[in-house]
Short mmCIF file of C-alpha atoms in Angstrom, two decimals:
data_model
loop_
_atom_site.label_atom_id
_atom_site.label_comp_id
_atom_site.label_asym_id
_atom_site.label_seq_id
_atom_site.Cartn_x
_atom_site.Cartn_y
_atom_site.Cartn_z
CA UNK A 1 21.90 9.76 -34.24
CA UNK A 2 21.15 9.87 -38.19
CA UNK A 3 23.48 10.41 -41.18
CA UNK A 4 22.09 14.16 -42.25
CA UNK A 5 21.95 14.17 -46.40
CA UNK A 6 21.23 16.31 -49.08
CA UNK A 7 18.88 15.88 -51.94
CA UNK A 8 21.56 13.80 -54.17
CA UNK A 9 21.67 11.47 -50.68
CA UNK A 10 25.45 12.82 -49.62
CA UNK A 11 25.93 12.69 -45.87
CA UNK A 12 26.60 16.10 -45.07
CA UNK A 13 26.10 15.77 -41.42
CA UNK A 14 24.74 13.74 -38.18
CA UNK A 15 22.25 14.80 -35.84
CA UNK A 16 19.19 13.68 -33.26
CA UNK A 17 15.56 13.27 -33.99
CA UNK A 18 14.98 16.29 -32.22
CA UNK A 19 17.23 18.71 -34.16
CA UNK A 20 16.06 16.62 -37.63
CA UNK A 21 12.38 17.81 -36.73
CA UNK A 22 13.25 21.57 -35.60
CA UNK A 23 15.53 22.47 -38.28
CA UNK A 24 14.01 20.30 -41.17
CA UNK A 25 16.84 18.35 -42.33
CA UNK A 26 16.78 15.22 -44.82
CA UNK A 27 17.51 11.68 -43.07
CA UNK A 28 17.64 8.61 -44.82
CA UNK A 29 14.39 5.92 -44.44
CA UNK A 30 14.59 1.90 -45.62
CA UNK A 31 11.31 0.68 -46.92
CA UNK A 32 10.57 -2.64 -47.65
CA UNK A 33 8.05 -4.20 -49.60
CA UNK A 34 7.75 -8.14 -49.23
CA UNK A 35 5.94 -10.57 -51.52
CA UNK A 36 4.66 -13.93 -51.26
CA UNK A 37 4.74 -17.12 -53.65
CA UNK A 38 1.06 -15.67 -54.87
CA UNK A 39 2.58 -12.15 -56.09
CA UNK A 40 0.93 -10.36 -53.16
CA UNK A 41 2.05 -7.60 -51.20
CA UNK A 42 2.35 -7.98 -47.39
CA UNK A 43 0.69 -4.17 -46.24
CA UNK A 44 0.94 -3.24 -42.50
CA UNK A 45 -1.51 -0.70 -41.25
CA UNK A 46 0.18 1.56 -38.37
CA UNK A 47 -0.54 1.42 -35.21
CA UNK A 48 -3.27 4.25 -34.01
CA UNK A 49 -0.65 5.42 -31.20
CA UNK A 50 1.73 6.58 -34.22
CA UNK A 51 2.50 10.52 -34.47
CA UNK A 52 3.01 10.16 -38.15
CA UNK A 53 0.45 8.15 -40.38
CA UNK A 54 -1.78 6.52 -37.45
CA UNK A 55 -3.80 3.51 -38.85
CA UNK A 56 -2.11 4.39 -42.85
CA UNK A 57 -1.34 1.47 -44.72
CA UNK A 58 2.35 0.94 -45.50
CA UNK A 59 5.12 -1.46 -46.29
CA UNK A 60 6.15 -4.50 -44.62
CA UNK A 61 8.75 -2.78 -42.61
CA UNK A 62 10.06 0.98 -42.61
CA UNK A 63 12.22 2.95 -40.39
CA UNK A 64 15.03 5.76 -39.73
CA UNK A 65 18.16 4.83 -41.11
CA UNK A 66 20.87 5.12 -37.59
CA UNK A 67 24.22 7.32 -38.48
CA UNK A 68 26.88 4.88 -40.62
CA UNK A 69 23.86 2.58 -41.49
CA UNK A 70 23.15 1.33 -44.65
CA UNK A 71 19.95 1.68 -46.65
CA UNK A 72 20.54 -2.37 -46.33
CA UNK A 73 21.04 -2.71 -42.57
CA UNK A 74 18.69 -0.76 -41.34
CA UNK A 75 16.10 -2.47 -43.88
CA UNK A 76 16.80 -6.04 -42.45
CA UNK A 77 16.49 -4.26 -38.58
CA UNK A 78 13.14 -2.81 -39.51
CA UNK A 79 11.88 -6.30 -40.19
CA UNK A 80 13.34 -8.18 -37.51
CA UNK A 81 12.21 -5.30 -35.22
CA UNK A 82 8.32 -4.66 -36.91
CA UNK A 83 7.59 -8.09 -38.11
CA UNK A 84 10.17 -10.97 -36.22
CA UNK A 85 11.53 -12.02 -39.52
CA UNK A 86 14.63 -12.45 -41.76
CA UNK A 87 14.71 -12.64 -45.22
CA UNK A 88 16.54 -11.61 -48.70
CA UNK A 89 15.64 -8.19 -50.06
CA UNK A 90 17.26 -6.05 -52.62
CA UNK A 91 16.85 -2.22 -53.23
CA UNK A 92 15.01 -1.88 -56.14
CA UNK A 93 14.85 2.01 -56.00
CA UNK A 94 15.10 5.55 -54.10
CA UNK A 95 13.31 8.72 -54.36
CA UNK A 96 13.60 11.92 -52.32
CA UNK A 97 10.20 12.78 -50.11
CA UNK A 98 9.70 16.27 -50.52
CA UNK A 99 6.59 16.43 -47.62
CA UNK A 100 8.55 14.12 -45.47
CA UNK A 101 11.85 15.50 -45.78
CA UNK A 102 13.32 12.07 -46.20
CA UNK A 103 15.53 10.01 -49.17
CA UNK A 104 13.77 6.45 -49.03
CA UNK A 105 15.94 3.60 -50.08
CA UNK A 106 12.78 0.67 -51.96
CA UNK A 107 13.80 -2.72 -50.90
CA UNK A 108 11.96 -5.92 -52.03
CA UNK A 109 11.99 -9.42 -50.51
CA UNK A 110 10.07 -12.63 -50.82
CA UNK A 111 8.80 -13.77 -47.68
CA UNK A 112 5.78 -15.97 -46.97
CA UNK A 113 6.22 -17.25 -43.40
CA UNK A 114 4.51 -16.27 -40.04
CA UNK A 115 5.15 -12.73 -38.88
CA UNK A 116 5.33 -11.46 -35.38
CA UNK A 117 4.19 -7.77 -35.48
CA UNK A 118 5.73 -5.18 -32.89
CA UNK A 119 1.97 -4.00 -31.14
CA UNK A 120 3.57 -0.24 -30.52
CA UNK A 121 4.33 0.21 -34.26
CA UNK A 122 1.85 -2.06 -36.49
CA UNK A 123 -1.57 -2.34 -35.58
CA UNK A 124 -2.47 -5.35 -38.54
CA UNK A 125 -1.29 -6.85 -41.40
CA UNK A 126 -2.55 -7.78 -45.13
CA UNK A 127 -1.81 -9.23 -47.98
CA UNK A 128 -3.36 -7.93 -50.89
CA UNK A 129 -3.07 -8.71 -54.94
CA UNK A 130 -1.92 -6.05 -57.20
CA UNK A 131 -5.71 -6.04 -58.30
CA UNK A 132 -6.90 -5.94 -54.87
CA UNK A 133 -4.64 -2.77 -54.12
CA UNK A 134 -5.68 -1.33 -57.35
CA UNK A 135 -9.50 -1.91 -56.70
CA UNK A 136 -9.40 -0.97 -53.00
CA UNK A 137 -6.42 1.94 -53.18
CA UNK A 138 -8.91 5.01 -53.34
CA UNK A 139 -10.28 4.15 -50.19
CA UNK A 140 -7.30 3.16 -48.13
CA UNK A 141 -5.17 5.80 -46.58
CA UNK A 142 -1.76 4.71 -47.51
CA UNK A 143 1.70 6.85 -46.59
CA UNK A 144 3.36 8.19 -49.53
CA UNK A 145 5.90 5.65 -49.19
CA UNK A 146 3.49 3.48 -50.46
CA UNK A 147 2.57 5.10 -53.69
CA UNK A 148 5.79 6.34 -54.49
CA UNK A 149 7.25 2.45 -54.40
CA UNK A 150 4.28 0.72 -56.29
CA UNK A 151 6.22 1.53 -59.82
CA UNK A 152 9.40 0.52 -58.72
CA UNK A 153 8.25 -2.90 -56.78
CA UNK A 154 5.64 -3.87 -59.66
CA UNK A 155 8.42 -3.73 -62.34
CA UNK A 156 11.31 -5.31 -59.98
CA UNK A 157 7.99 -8.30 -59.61
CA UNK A 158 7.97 -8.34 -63.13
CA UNK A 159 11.53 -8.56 -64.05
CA UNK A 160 11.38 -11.98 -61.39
CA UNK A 161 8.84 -13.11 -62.47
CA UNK A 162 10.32 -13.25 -66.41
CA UNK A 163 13.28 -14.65 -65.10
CA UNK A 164 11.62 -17.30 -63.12
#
């Protein structure tokens, strides 16, 4: 079961993926961005088997928030479930998917250990510079997700990188 929301994220409701889909209601998504010591984003590109965005590029982790989850919780379950780690994040945003009928919570962590990526859900990951992505972005196919949190994850890099 999900929390159901409206577009200023109130829970107004709880139903199943199946009802979500057939009646179009707004759930709540965690999406997490890591970095590394270098400044680089760790991408995943999802797996081919995917219904939604097969072989897009993405965040490090991203996933349904469950009914009476946090943004938080479900952001630290996503990671430990897609890439077998644990680590500090904070939410450095949210915006309201129109296309996707989902409120994304932005989370950003540091990480720059191994990963262990779930096969069913990522296919690979990358890291890649901010000049890389910038360079190479045109070309990639990237979820939404993606573009919509590049604002808010390059200025929460910036503000830790001033204080650093």
């Amino acid at each position: 079961m999900r929390d159901i929301v409206n577009t200023d994220d109130e829970v107004i409701g709880q139903a199943d993926k199946g009802e979500i889909e057939e009646k179009g209601l707004i759930c709540r998504v965690a999406f997490v961005m890591l970095h590394n010591a270098r400044g680089e984003l760790l991408l995943h590109q999802r797996a081919a088997t995917k219904r939604a965005y097969p072989l897009y590029w993405s965040g490090a982790a991203a996933g349904h928030v469950d009914a009476g989850e946090s943004y938080e919780e479900a952001a630290h379950r996503e990671l430990r479930e897609e890439l077998g780690i644990e680590t500090k994040c904070r939410q450095v945003g949210k915006f309201y998917s129109e296309a996707d009928r989902e409120m994304v919570g932005v989370f950003l962590g540091s990480y720059d250990g191994p990963v262990k990526i779930e096969e069913a859900e990522v296919a690979r990951v990358e890291h890649f510079s901010l000049d890389r992505l910038s360079q190479e972005r045109e070309a990639m196919l990237v979820t939404s997700f993606v573009d919509r949190s590049l604002p808010l994850v390059v200025e929460a890099l910036k503000v830790t990188q001033d204080s650093a």
